[in-house]
Short mmCIF file of C-alpha atoms in Angstrom, two decimals:
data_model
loop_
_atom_site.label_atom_id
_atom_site.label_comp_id
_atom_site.label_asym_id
_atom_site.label_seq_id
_atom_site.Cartn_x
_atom_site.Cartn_y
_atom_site.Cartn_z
CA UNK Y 1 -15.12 56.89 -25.51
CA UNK Y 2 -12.60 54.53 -23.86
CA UNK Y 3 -8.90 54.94 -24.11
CA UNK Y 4 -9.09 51.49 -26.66
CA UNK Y 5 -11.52 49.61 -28.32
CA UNK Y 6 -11.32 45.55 -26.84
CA UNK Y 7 -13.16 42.64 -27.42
CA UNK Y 8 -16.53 41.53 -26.08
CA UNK Y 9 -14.98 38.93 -24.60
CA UNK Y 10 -12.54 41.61 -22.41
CA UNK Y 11 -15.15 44.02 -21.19
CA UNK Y 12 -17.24 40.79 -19.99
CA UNK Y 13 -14.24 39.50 -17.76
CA UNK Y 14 -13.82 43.05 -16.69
CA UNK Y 15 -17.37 42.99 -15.11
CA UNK Y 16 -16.72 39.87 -13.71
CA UNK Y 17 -13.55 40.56 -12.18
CA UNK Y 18 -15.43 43.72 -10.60
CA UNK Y 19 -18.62 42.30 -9.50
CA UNK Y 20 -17.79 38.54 -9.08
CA UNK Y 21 -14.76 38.69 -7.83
CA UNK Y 22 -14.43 42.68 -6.14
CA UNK Y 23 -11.48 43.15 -7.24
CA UNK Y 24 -10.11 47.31 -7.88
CA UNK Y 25 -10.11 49.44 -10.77
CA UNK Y 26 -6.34 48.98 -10.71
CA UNK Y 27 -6.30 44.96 -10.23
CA UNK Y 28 -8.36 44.82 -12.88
CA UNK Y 29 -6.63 46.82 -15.48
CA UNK Y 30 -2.93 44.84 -14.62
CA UNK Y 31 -5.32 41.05 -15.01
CA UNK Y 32 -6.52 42.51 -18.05
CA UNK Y 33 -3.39 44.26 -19.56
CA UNK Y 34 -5.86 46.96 -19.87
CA UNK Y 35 -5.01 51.16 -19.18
CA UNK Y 36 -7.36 51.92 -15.85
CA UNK Y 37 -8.61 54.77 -17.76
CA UNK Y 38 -10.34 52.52 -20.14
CA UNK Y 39 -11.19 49.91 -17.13
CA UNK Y 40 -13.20 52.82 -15.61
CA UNK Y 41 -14.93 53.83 -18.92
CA UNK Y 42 -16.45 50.41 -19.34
CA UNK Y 43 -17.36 50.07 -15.81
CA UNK Y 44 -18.78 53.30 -15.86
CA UNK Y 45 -20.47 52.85 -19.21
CA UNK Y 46 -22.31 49.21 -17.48
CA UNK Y 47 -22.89 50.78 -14.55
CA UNK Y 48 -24.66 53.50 -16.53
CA UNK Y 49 -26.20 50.97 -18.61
CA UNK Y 50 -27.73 49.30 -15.28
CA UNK Y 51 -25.87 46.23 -16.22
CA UNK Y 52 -25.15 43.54 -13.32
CA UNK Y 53 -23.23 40.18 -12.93
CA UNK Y 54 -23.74 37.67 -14.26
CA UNK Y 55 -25.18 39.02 -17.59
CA UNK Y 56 -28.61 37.30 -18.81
CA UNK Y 57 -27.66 34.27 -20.81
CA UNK Y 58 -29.78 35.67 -23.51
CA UNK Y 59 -28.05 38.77 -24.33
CA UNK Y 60 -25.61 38.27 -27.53
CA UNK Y 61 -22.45 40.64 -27.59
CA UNK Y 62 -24.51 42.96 -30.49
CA UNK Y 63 -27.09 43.59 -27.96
CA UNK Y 64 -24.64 44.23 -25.48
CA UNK Y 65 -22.50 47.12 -27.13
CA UNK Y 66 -25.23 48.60 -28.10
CA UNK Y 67 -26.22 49.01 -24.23
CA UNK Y 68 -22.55 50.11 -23.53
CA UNK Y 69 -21.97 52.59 -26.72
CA UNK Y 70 -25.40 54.06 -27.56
CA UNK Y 71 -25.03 57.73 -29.64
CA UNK Y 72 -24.64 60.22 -27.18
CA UNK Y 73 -24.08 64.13 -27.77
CA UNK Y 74 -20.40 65.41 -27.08
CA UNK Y 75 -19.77 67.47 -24.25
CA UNK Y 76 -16.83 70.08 -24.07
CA UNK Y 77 -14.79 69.82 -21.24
CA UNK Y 78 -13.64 73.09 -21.17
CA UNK Y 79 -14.07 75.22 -18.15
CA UNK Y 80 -15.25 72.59 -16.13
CA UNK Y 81 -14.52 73.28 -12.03
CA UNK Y 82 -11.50 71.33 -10.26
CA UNK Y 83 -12.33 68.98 -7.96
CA UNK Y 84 -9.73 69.05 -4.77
CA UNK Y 85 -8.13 66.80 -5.31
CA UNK Y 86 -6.24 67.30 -1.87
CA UNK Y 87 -9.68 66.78 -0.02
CA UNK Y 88 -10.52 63.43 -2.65
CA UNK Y 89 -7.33 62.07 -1.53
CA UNK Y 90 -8.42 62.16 2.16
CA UNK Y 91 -11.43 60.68 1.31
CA UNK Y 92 -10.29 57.67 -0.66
CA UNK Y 93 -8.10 56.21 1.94
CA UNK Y 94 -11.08 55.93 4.15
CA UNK Y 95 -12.81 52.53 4.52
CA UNK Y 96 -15.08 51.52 1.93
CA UNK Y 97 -14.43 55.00 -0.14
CA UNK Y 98 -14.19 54.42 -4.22
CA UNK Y 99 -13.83 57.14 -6.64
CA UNK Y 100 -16.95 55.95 -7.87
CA UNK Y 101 -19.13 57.24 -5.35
CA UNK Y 102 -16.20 60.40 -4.61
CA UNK Y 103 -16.86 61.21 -8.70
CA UNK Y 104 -20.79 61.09 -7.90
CA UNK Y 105 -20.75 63.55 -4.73
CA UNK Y 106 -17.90 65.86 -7.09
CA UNK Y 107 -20.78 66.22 -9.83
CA UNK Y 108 -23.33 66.38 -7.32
CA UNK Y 109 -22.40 69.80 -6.40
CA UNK Y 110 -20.46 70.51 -10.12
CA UNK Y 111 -22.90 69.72 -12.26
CA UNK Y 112 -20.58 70.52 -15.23
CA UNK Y 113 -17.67 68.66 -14.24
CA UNK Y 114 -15.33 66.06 -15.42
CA UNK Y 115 -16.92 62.91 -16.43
CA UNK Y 116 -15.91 59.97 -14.52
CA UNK Y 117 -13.48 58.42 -16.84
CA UNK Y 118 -11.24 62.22 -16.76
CA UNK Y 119 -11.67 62.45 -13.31
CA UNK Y 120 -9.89 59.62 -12.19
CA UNK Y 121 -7.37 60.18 -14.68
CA UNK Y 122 -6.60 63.56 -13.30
CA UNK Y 123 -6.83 62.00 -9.48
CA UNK Y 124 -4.35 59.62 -10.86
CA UNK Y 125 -2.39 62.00 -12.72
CA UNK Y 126 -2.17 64.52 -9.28
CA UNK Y 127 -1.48 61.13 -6.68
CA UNK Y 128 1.06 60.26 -9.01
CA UNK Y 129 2.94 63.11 -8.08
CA UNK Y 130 3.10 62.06 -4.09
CA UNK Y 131 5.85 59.23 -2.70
CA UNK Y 132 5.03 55.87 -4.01
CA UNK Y 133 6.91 53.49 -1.77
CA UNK Y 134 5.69 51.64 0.78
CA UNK Y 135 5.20 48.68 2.48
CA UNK Y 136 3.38 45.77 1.08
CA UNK Y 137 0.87 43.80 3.27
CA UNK Y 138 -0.67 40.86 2.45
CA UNK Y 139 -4.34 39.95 4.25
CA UNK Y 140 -4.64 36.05 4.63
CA UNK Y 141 -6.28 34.20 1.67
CA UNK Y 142 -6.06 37.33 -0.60
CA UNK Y 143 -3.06 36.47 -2.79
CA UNK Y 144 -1.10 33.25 -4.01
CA UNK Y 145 2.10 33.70 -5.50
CA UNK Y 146 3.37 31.47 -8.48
CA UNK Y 147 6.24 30.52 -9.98
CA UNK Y 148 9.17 28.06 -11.18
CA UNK Y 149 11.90 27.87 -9.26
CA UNK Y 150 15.50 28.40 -10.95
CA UNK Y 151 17.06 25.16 -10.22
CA UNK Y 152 15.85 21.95 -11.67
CA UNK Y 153 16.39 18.20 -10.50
CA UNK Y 154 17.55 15.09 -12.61
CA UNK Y 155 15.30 12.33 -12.56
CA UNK Y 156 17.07 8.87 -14.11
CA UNK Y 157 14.99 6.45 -16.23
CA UNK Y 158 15.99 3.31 -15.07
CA UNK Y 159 15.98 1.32 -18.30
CA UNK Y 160 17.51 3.61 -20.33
CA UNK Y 161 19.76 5.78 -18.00
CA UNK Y 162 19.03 8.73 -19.89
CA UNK Y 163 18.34 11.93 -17.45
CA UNK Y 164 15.99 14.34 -17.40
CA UNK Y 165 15.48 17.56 -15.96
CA UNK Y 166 12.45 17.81 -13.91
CA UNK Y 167 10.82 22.00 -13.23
CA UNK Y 168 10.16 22.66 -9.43
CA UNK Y 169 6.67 24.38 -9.44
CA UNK Y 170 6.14 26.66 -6.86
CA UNK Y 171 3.04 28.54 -4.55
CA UNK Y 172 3.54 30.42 -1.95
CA UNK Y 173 0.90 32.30 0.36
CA UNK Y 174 1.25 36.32 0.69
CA UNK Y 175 -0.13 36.08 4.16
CA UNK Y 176 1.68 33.13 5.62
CA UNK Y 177 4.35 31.90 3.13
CA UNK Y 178 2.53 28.74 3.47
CA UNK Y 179 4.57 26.75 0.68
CA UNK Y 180 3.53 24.06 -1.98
CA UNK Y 181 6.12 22.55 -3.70
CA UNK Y 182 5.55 19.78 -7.13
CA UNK Y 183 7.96 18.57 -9.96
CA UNK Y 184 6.67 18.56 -13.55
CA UNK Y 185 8.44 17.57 -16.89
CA UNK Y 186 7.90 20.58 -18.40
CA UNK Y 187 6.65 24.24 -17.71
CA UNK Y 188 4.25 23.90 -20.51
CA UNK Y 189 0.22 24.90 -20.13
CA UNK Y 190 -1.29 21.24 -18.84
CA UNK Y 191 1.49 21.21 -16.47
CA UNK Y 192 0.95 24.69 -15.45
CA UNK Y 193 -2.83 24.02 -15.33
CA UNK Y 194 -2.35 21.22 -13.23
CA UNK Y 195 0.31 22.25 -11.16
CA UNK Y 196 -2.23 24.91 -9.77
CA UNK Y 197 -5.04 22.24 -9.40
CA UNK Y 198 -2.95 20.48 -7.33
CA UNK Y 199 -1.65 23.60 -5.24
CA UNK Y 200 -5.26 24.58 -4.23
CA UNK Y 201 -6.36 21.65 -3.41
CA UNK Y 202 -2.94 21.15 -1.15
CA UNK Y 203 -4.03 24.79 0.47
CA UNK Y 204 -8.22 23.35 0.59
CA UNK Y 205 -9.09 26.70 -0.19
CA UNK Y 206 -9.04 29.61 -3.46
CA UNK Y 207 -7.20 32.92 -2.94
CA UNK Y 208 -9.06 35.92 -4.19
CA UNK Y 209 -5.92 36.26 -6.67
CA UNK Y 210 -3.28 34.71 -8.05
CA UNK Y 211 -0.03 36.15 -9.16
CA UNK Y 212 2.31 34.30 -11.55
CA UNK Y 213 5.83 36.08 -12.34
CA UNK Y 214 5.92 38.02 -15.82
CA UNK Y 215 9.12 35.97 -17.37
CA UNK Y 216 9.77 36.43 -20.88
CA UNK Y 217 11.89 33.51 -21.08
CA UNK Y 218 12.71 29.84 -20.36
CA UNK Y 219 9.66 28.88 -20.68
CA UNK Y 220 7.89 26.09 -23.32
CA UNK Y 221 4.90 28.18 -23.34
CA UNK Y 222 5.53 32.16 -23.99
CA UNK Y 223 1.91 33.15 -24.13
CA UNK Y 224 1.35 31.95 -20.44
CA UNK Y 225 3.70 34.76 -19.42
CA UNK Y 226 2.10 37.38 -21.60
CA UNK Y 227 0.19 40.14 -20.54
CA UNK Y 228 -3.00 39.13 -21.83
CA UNK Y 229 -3.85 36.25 -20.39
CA UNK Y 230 -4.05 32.78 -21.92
CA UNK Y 231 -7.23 31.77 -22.34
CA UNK Y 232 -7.45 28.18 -20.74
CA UNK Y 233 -5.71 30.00 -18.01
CA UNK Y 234 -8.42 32.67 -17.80
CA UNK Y 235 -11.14 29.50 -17.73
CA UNK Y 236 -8.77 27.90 -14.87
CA UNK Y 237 -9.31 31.74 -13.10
CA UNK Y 238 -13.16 31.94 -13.99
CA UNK Y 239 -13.82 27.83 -12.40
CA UNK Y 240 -12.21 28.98 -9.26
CA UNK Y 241 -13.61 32.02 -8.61
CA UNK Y 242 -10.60 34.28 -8.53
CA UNK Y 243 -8.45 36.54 -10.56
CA UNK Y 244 -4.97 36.72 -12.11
CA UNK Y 245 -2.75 39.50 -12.10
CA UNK Y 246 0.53 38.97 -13.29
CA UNK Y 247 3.62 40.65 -11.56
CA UNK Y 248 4.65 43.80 -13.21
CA UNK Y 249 7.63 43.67 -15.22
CA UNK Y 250 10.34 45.65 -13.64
CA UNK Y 251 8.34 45.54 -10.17
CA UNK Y 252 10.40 43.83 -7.82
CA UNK Y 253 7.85 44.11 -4.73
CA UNK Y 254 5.22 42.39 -6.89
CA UNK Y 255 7.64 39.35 -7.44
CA UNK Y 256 9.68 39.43 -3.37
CA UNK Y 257 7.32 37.15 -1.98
CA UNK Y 258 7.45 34.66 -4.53
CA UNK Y 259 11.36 35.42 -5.26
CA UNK Y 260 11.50 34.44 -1.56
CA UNK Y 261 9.11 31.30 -1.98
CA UNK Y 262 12.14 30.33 -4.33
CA UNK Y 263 15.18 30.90 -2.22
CA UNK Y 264 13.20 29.18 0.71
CA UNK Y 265 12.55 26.56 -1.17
CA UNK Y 266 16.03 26.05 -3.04
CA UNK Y 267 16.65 25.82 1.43
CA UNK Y 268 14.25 23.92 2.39
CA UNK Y 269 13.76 21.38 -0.25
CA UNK Y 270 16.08 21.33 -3.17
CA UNK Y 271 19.34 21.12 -0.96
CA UNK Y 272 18.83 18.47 1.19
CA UNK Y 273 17.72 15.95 -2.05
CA UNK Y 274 20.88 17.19 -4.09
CA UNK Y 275 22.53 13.85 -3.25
CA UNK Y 276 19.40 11.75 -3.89
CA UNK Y 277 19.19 9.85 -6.81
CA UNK Y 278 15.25 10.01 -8.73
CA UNK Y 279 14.21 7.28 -10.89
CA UNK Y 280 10.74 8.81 -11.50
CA UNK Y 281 9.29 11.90 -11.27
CA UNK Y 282 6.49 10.37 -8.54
CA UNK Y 283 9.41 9.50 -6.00
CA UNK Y 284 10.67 13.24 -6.51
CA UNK Y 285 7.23 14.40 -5.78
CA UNK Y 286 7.09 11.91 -2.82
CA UNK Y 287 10.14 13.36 -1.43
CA UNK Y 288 9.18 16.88 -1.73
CA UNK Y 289 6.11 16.15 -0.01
CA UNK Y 290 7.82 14.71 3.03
CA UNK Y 291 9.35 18.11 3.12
CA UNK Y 292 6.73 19.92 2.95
CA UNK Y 293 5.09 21.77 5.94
CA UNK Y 294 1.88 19.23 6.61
#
């Protein structure tokens, strides 16, 4: 049985975020706000099932759990054989290598083993134990990186005078830094929606993910930021084709590139307008475009 119980609704966008989308056990689990212990027990339960992507249109989420949680007999998990976990290790980091298929050759010759769900615990458990750190690479078109910058800029009604902050939206390629830059009234959902419309159709292309900062504040919306995503953003993910996987709180590699996006752009963009005066939020977005790389 699966670390927790989740919706219908979750366990589908788990499939398709493995089958549609090929993303890891591990991306998977962080998109989802999910434990990868219970992201392998539902892939492992569909896979058993002989489920594939996309489901039939016909099947109705009773007819589904039923497929995923039929009655089985429990099995003790006492004195089951160790798997080496030295030797699994070895094998993982080799092209093309999941634990999947490491799991199936371990119970191949141990029978009685660990089911697949305990076994990648325990891998995870026993690799947790060796050095973390290292460098992050990012492969071209794999990963956009999202976010507001700090600063704002003041945009002047001309009838009225009054001012008004306008938010600097921000996406930056992992691969290239390639930059897109866009002022918005607010940081609210539309505008967040729509900031990212804009941003992929400024990059003509979809990265397999997208990765939006984890802020807890300063922001209209809260639920955009929380771990479970918000829904119309999770329809935004499922039009385009890709995934979203927040940056993990207290992570500071998972937010650098776009941190940097930021800085660059308070460079790049935000200083030389600071003496300009806006009278709409079109001739700010004018401006930035004239600074952006073309």
């Amino acid at each position: 049985m699966p670390a927790e119980r989740v919706s219908m609704r979750k366990i589908k966008e788990i499939l398709r975020l493995k089958w549609s989308c090929g993303l890891s056990r591990r991306q998977i689990a962080r998109s989802c706000a999910l434990a990868r212990s219970t992201v392998a027990e539902y892939l492992r339960r569909a896979q058993a099932a002989g489920l594939s992507w996309p489901l039939p249109a016909e099947w109705d989420d009773a007819g589904l759990e039923e497929l995923l949680f039929p009655a089985v007999a429990y099995m003790p998990a006492d004195q089951r054989p160790m798997p080496n976990w030295a030797e699994i290790h070895k094998e993982y980091k080799r092209k093309g290598v999941t634990l999947s298929l490491l799991w199936q050759e371990y119970k191949a010759q141990s029978p009685a083993g660990y089911q697949y769900s305990q076994f990648c615990e325990r891998y995870r458990a026993w690799s947790g134990r060796l050095d973390p750190c290292m460098r992050q690479e990012h492969k071209a078109g794999e990963k956009l990186f999202v976010d507001y910058a700090g600063q704002t800029v003041p945009v002047m009604d001309p009838t009225t005078g009054e001012v008004r902050p306008a938010q600097i939206f921000l996406a930056v390629l992992g691969a290239s830094n390639y930059t897109y830059a866009e002022a918005t009234w607010s940081q609210t959902l539309p505008d967040w929606i729509g900031s990212h419309v804009r941003a992929l159709a400024f990059f003509g292309g979809v990265t397999a993910v997208i990765v939006p900062d984890n802020l807890k504040s300063g922001v209209t919306t809260p639920c955009r930021y929380e771990p479970d995503i918000n829904p119309t953003y999770q329809e935004m993910a499922d039009h385009y084709g890709t995934a979203i996987i927040p940056a993990r709180v207290r992570k500071p590699k998972d937010k650098a590139k776009v941190e940097n996006g930021v800085l660059l752009a308070e460079r790049w963009l935000l200083a030389p307008l600071r003496n300009r005066q806006f009278f709409s939020l079109a001739e700010l977005n004018q401006a930035l475009g004239e600074l952006l790389p073309s």
